[in-house]
């Protein structure tokens, strides 16, 4: 089969090429072989930091800075849509020629991918291959942050940092549609704030460059604070997250884009507000964990995507023959939505 490869194993975007002679994977027990050819793969959404670094698993892996999970394919790509080609032994949930999408441990930049049936979802009639490929990572991460870690319930207040990022866009829509009493966001520009408020339904947004988001949100909540904080930024936001969290609040840490070390933290509020602070990753999780999360997404997120209440924002679609240009666009941090590649 054909698959995207990297000259010399690691390198810049221009080192990406389509290798014409890659072994087609063979589905094992409980696995399905998905034909991605004429389907789509998605470049996972970038999350910019204050230092202009871009956190993106495919970019980091391409540059040799992101170790793949044990047993995962070396080929890039974790999001895909396609048609089932063949079934491995003991597959019970799918049939040949059914349309599926999913979140893989790797190997999606290829004509075929072998993947556990536990990680796949049937594509609803209401969604296209293109839309489906752009769903798994961001929507499942948002589901994980809100429910698996954050224990979200209707009527609670939520703060989502990097509101215009892929996970932020998904988390805003989920929180709003499931009855949050307020959804606050932070972003680095007024354009992004306006997008989150006017297009996605966030209650209010704050520019972390020019505003003290903790002080502003405390005022807006009559100094009660928020029940859940979803944070990608880390060091520079940590103390303010503690300040803005309500009693029994949860702070979910998804990334550390401003740095790993918070040099000075007032531990008092963590104690007397009974805060729970938890970090989480997704790609390194067990198959069983990912299956439970997939099921939670199907309960909380997929119905809204089917009905059109939730939106998948696609910035641009490329042929996978132009994968280098797609990576360069992602690196530019000028996108407002997913970058999708047709495997043609």
Short mmCIF file of C-alpha atoms in Angstrom, two decimals:
data_model
loop_
_atom_site.label_atom_id
_atom_site.label_comp_id
_atom_site.label_asym_id
_atom_site.label_seq_id
_atom_site.Cartn_x
_atom_site.Cartn_y
_atom_site.Cartn_z
CA UNK A 1 0.00 0.00 0.00
CA UNK A 2 0.94 3.67 -0.04
CA UNK A 3 1.58 5.59 3.16
CA UNK A 4 3.09 8.92 4.16
CA UNK A 5 6.71 8.50 5.23
CA UNK A 6 9.53 10.77 6.42
CA UNK A 7 12.86 10.98 4.62
CA UNK A 8 15.63 9.90 7.02
CA UNK A 9 13.03 9.13 9.68
CA UNK A 10 12.65 12.67 11.05
CA UNK A 11 12.66 16.15 9.59
CA UNK A 12 10.75 19.25 8.49
CA UNK A 13 7.50 19.30 6.54
CA UNK A 14 9.32 19.01 3.22
CA UNK A 15 10.70 15.62 4.32
CA UNK A 16 7.23 14.09 4.07
CA UNK A 17 6.55 11.93 1.01
CA UNK A 18 4.23 9.11 -0.09
CA UNK A 19 6.01 5.78 0.10
CA UNK A 20 4.62 3.46 -2.60
CA UNK A 21 5.87 0.23 -1.02
CA UNK A 22 4.61 -0.13 2.55
CA UNK A 23 3.28 -3.42 3.87
CA UNK A 24 -0.50 -3.45 4.22
CA UNK A 25 -1.35 -4.19 7.87
CA UNK A 26 -3.12 -7.45 8.71
CA UNK A 27 -5.96 -7.14 11.22
CA UNK A 28 -5.45 -9.23 14.34
CA UNK A 29 -7.98 -10.64 16.75
CA UNK A 30 -10.69 -8.07 17.46
CA UNK A 31 -9.34 -5.71 14.78
CA UNK A 32 -10.73 -4.39 11.52
CA UNK A 33 -8.87 -3.31 8.41
CA UNK A 34 -10.17 0.09 7.29
CA UNK A 35 -9.66 1.28 3.73
CA UNK A 36 -8.80 4.96 4.17
CA UNK A 37 -8.26 5.34 0.40
CA UNK A 38 -10.96 7.75 -0.78
CA UNK A 39 -11.55 8.52 2.89
CA UNK A 40 -9.88 11.18 4.99
CA UNK A 41 -7.26 11.71 7.64
CA UNK A 42 -7.08 14.71 9.94
CA UNK A 43 -4.09 16.72 11.11
CA UNK A 44 -4.64 16.99 14.84
CA UNK A 45 -5.46 20.51 15.95
CA UNK A 46 -2.59 22.74 17.04
CA UNK A 47 -2.64 24.59 20.33
CA UNK A 48 -0.33 27.65 20.32
CA UNK A 49 1.52 28.75 23.42
CA UNK A 50 2.57 32.22 24.49
CA UNK A 51 6.06 31.43 23.23
CA UNK A 52 4.70 30.56 19.73
CA UNK A 53 5.53 26.89 20.18
CA UNK A 54 2.90 24.62 18.66
CA UNK A 55 1.91 21.46 20.46
CA UNK A 56 0.80 18.92 17.91
CA UNK A 57 1.55 15.21 18.14
CA UNK A 58 2.09 14.71 14.39
CA UNK A 59 4.47 17.66 14.14
CA UNK A 60 6.42 16.55 17.20
CA UNK A 61 6.54 12.95 15.99
CA UNK A 62 7.70 14.06 12.54
CA UNK A 63 10.54 15.95 14.22
CA UNK A 64 11.47 13.03 16.47
CA UNK A 65 10.25 14.74 19.65
CA UNK A 66 7.19 12.62 20.38
CA UNK A 67 7.68 8.96 21.27
CA UNK A 68 4.78 6.85 20.02
CA UNK A 69 3.06 4.46 22.45
CA UNK A 70 4.53 0.94 22.60
CA UNK A 71 3.26 -1.18 19.73
CA UNK A 72 1.85 1.78 17.78
CA UNK A 73 2.65 2.09 14.04
CA UNK A 74 5.48 4.45 13.14
CA UNK A 75 3.32 6.00 10.40
CA UNK A 76 1.84 9.36 11.40
CA UNK A 77 -1.84 10.04 11.97
CA UNK A 78 -4.40 9.26 14.66
CA UNK A 79 -7.72 10.40 13.12
CA UNK A 80 -9.35 8.85 10.06
CA UNK A 81 -12.53 7.93 8.23
CA UNK A 82 -13.04 5.15 5.72
CA UNK A 83 -14.72 1.85 4.81
CA UNK A 84 -14.16 -1.53 6.42
CA UNK A 85 -12.18 -3.75 4.05
CA UNK A 86 -11.88 -6.96 6.08
CA UNK A 87 -12.58 -8.20 9.60
CA UNK A 88 -10.16 -9.87 11.94
CA UNK A 89 -11.09 -12.81 14.13
CA UNK A 90 -13.87 -12.33 16.73
CA UNK A 91 -15.05 -8.92 15.51
CA UNK A 92 -18.67 -8.51 16.64
CA UNK A 93 -19.65 -4.85 16.18
CA UNK A 94 -18.92 -4.23 12.51
CA UNK A 95 -19.38 -5.69 9.05
CA UNK A 96 -17.41 -5.36 5.83
CA UNK A 97 -18.15 -2.25 3.73
CA UNK A 98 -19.52 -0.27 6.68
CA UNK A 99 -18.39 3.36 7.01
CA UNK A 100 -16.38 4.11 10.16
CA UNK A 101 -14.23 6.74 11.82
CA UNK A 102 -12.05 6.63 14.88
CA UNK A 103 -9.08 7.63 16.99
CA UNK A 104 -6.03 5.39 16.49
CA UNK A 105 -2.69 5.06 18.24
CA UNK A 106 -1.05 5.86 14.88
CA UNK A 107 -0.90 4.75 11.27
CA UNK A 108 -3.73 6.81 9.78
CA UNK A 109 -1.68 8.54 7.04
CA UNK A 110 -2.05 5.48 4.83
CA UNK A 111 -4.37 3.71 2.40
CA UNK A 112 -5.21 1.10 5.05
CA UNK A 113 -5.15 1.01 8.84
CA UNK A 114 -5.67 -1.96 11.16
CA UNK A 115 -7.40 -0.90 14.35
CA UNK A 116 -9.28 -2.43 17.24
CA UNK A 117 -13.04 -2.41 16.79
CA UNK A 118 -13.18 -0.89 20.29
CA UNK A 119 -11.80 2.38 18.87
CA UNK A 120 -14.16 2.70 15.89
CA UNK A 121 -17.55 4.36 15.43
CA UNK A 122 -20.07 3.93 12.62
CA UNK A 123 -20.35 7.09 10.51
CA UNK A 124 -23.93 8.37 10.80
CA UNK A 125 -25.80 9.18 7.60
CA UNK A 126 -25.89 12.83 8.68
CA UNK A 127 -22.08 13.17 8.62
CA UNK A 128 -19.66 13.08 5.70
CA UNK A 129 -16.33 11.25 5.59
CA UNK A 130 -14.63 14.64 5.75
CA UNK A 131 -16.51 15.79 8.86
CA UNK A 132 -16.07 12.44 10.59
CA UNK A 133 -12.29 12.49 10.19
CA UNK A 134 -12.18 15.82 12.02
CA UNK A 135 -14.08 14.63 15.08
CA UNK A 136 -12.26 12.00 17.16
CA UNK A 137 -9.30 13.61 18.94
CA UNK A 138 -10.74 16.98 19.91
CA UNK A 139 -14.24 15.80 20.77
CA UNK A 140 -13.05 12.84 22.81
CA UNK A 141 -10.48 14.98 24.63
CA UNK A 142 -13.18 17.52 25.45
CA UNK A 143 -15.48 14.71 26.62
CA UNK A 144 -12.68 13.37 28.80
CA UNK A 145 -11.97 16.77 30.34
CA UNK A 146 -15.60 17.60 31.06
CA UNK A 147 -16.99 14.28 32.25
CA UNK A 148 -14.31 11.63 32.86
CA UNK A 149 -12.06 14.00 34.80
CA UNK A 150 -14.18 17.10 35.45
CA UNK A 151 -17.40 15.32 36.56
CA UNK A 152 -19.47 18.01 34.83
CA UNK A 153 -23.14 18.39 35.75
CA UNK A 154 -25.83 20.73 34.35
CA UNK A 155 -25.91 24.12 36.06
CA UNK A 156 -22.17 24.23 36.71
CA UNK A 157 -19.82 26.96 35.50
CA UNK A 158 -16.85 26.17 33.28
CA UNK A 159 -13.67 28.01 32.26
CA UNK A 160 -11.97 26.82 29.08
CA UNK A 161 -8.54 28.18 28.21
CA UNK A 162 -7.47 28.34 24.55
CA UNK A 163 -11.15 28.58 23.68
CA UNK A 164 -10.52 28.82 19.94
CA UNK A 165 -8.34 25.69 19.84
CA UNK A 166 -9.76 22.43 18.53
CA UNK A 167 -10.47 21.00 21.98
CA UNK A 168 -11.71 24.38 23.17
CA UNK A 169 -14.22 24.64 20.32
CA UNK A 170 -15.53 21.16 21.13
CA UNK A 171 -15.63 21.72 24.90
CA UNK A 172 -17.53 25.01 24.58
CA UNK A 173 -20.23 23.40 22.45
CA UNK A 174 -20.52 20.41 24.79
CA UNK A 175 -20.74 22.50 27.95
CA UNK A 176 -23.29 24.91 26.46
CA UNK A 177 -25.50 22.16 25.05
CA UNK A 178 -25.45 20.14 28.25
CA UNK A 179 -26.66 22.90 30.48
CA UNK A 180 -23.70 24.81 31.88
CA UNK A 181 -24.91 27.93 33.67
CA UNK A 182 -21.89 29.83 32.33
CA UNK A 183 -19.01 29.03 29.96
CA UNK A 184 -16.06 31.41 30.14
CA UNK A 185 -13.07 31.26 27.80
CA UNK A 186 -9.67 32.84 27.40
CA UNK A 187 -7.88 33.51 24.13
CA UNK A 188 -5.07 35.67 22.79
CA UNK A 189 -7.05 37.95 20.47
CA UNK A 190 -10.38 39.73 20.29
CA UNK A 191 -11.12 37.91 17.03
CA UNK A 192 -10.88 34.53 18.77
CA UNK A 193 -12.95 35.74 21.72
CA UNK A 194 -15.68 37.00 19.39
CA UNK A 195 -15.70 33.67 17.57
CA UNK A 196 -16.15 31.73 20.82
CA UNK A 197 -18.92 34.00 22.08
CA UNK A 198 -20.87 34.77 18.90
CA UNK A 199 -20.42 31.47 17.03
CA UNK A 200 -20.15 28.91 19.82
CA UNK A 201 -22.26 30.41 22.59
CA UNK A 202 -19.65 31.06 25.28
CA UNK A 203 -20.89 33.41 27.99
CA UNK A 204 -17.87 35.71 27.89
CA UNK A 205 -14.23 35.68 26.88
CA UNK A 206 -11.10 37.34 28.21
CA UNK A 207 -7.81 38.23 26.53
CA UNK A 208 -5.05 36.76 28.68
CA UNK A 209 -2.58 39.31 27.24
CA UNK A 210 -4.52 42.34 28.46
CA UNK A 211 -6.92 41.14 31.16
CA UNK A 212 -6.77 39.42 34.52
CA UNK A 213 -9.15 36.60 33.67
CA UNK A 214 -9.39 35.39 37.27
CA UNK A 215 -10.45 38.80 38.57
CA UNK A 216 -12.94 39.28 35.74
CA UNK A 217 -14.54 35.87 36.16
CA UNK A 218 -14.78 36.21 39.93
CA UNK A 219 -16.67 39.47 39.41
CA UNK A 220 -18.95 37.86 36.83
CA UNK A 221 -19.79 34.96 39.20
CA UNK A 222 -20.40 37.09 42.30
CA UNK A 223 -17.02 35.81 43.53
CA UNK A 224 -18.15 32.19 43.58
CA UNK A 225 -15.78 31.10 40.79
CA UNK A 226 -16.12 28.23 38.34
CA UNK A 227 -16.65 24.53 38.97
CA UNK A 228 -14.34 23.25 36.22
CA UNK A 229 -11.21 24.74 34.66
CA UNK A 230 -9.86 23.12 31.47
CA UNK A 231 -6.29 24.27 30.98
CA UNK A 232 -3.68 23.78 28.24
CA UNK A 233 -1.34 26.56 29.34
CA UNK A 234 0.15 25.43 32.64
CA UNK A 235 2.67 27.54 34.49
CA UNK A 236 1.47 31.07 33.68
CA UNK A 237 -2.20 30.27 34.39
CA UNK A 238 -1.88 27.92 37.33
CA UNK A 239 -2.17 30.36 40.25
CA UNK A 240 -5.08 32.18 38.61
CA UNK A 241 -6.79 28.85 38.01
CA UNK A 242 -6.56 28.18 41.73
CA UNK A 243 -7.93 31.65 42.45
CA UNK A 244 -10.89 31.34 40.07
CA UNK A 245 -11.92 27.79 41.03
CA UNK A 246 -15.02 27.46 43.20
CA UNK A 247 -15.24 25.32 46.33
CA UNK A 248 -14.90 21.64 45.38
CA UNK A 249 -13.74 22.80 41.94
CA UNK A 250 -11.81 20.66 39.47
CA UNK A 251 -8.81 21.85 37.46
CA UNK A 252 -8.07 19.62 34.45
CA UNK A 253 -4.58 20.04 32.97
CA UNK A 254 -4.28 18.92 29.33
CA UNK A 255 -0.97 20.54 28.35
CA UNK A 256 1.82 22.75 29.72
CA UNK A 257 2.41 25.22 26.90
CA UNK A 258 3.77 28.06 29.01
CA UNK A 259 6.12 25.81 30.97
CA UNK A 260 6.22 22.97 33.46
CA UNK A 261 7.20 24.74 36.67
CA UNK A 262 4.96 27.12 38.60
CA UNK A 263 7.53 28.79 40.81
CA UNK A 264 5.20 30.30 43.39
CA UNK A 265 1.81 28.83 44.28
CA UNK A 266 -0.43 29.72 47.20
CA UNK A 267 -1.46 26.29 48.47
CA UNK A 268 -4.04 27.70 50.86
CA UNK A 269 -6.97 27.88 48.42
CA UNK A 270 -6.28 24.31 47.25
CA UNK A 271 -6.83 23.17 50.83
CA UNK A 272 -9.71 25.33 52.02
CA UNK A 273 -11.60 25.21 48.71
CA UNK A 274 -11.06 21.42 48.54
CA UNK A 275 -9.81 21.64 44.95
CA UNK A 276 -9.02 18.61 42.82
CA UNK A 277 -6.23 19.10 40.28
CA UNK A 278 -5.66 16.36 37.75
CA UNK A 279 -3.55 16.06 34.65
CA UNK A 280 -4.46 13.76 31.81
CA UNK A 281 -3.29 12.45 28.44
CA UNK A 282 -5.13 10.40 25.84
CA UNK A 283 -2.88 8.69 23.30
CA UNK A 284 -1.01 6.75 25.99
CA UNK A 285 -4.23 5.42 27.59
CA UNK A 286 -5.14 1.74 27.52
CA UNK A 287 -7.49 0.29 24.95
CA UNK A 288 -10.08 -0.31 27.65
CA UNK A 289 -9.94 3.33 28.81
CA UNK A 290 -10.26 4.58 25.25
CA UNK A 291 -13.28 2.35 24.64
CA UNK A 292 -15.08 3.71 27.71
CA UNK A 293 -14.27 7.26 26.59
CA UNK A 294 -15.50 6.53 23.06
CA UNK A 295 -18.79 5.31 24.50
CA UNK A 296 -19.11 8.46 26.61
CA UNK A 297 -18.50 10.60 23.52
CA UNK A 298 -21.20 8.65 21.66
CA UNK A 299 -23.56 9.49 24.50
CA UNK A 300 -22.64 13.14 25.02
CA UNK A 301 -21.20 14.43 21.76
CA UNK A 302 -22.32 12.40 18.76
CA UNK A 303 -26.07 13.16 18.99
CA UNK A 304 -25.41 16.89 18.69
CA UNK A 305 -23.09 16.35 15.73
CA UNK A 306 -25.74 14.24 14.00
CA UNK A 307 -28.46 16.82 14.57
CA UNK A 308 -26.32 19.77 13.47
CA UNK A 309 -26.46 21.37 16.91
CA UNK A 310 -22.71 20.82 17.21
CA UNK A 311 -20.38 21.91 14.42
CA UNK A 312 -17.13 20.56 13.04
CA UNK A 313 -15.10 23.49 11.73
CA UNK A 314 -12.90 22.61 8.74
CA UNK A 315 -10.39 25.23 7.62
CA UNK A 316 -9.03 23.53 4.51
CA UNK A 317 -8.99 20.17 2.76
CA UNK A 318 -5.90 18.94 0.89
CA UNK A 319 -5.04 15.92 -1.18
CA UNK A 320 -2.67 13.79 0.88
CA UNK A 321 -0.24 14.24 -2.02
CA UNK A 322 0.15 17.77 -0.62
CA UNK A 323 0.75 16.58 2.95
CA UNK A 324 3.86 18.78 3.28
CA UNK A 325 1.80 21.89 2.49
CA UNK A 326 -0.85 20.78 4.96
CA UNK A 327 1.77 20.49 7.71
CA UNK A 328 3.17 23.92 6.82
CA UNK A 329 -0.29 25.45 7.11
CA UNK A 330 -0.74 23.89 10.52
CA UNK A 331 2.66 25.18 11.63
CA UNK A 332 1.65 28.71 10.59
CA UNK A 333 -0.98 28.81 13.36
CA UNK A 334 -3.30 30.71 11.01
CA UNK A 335 -6.06 28.13 10.81
CA UNK A 336 -9.56 28.36 12.27
CA UNK A 337 -10.62 24.75 12.22
CA UNK A 338 -9.45 21.35 11.12
CA UNK A 339 -7.04 20.54 8.32
CA UNK A 340 -8.23 17.44 6.48
CA UNK A 341 -6.47 15.34 3.84
CA UNK A 342 -8.19 13.16 1.22
CA UNK A 343 -6.35 9.88 0.73
CA UNK A 344 -6.72 9.77 -3.07
#
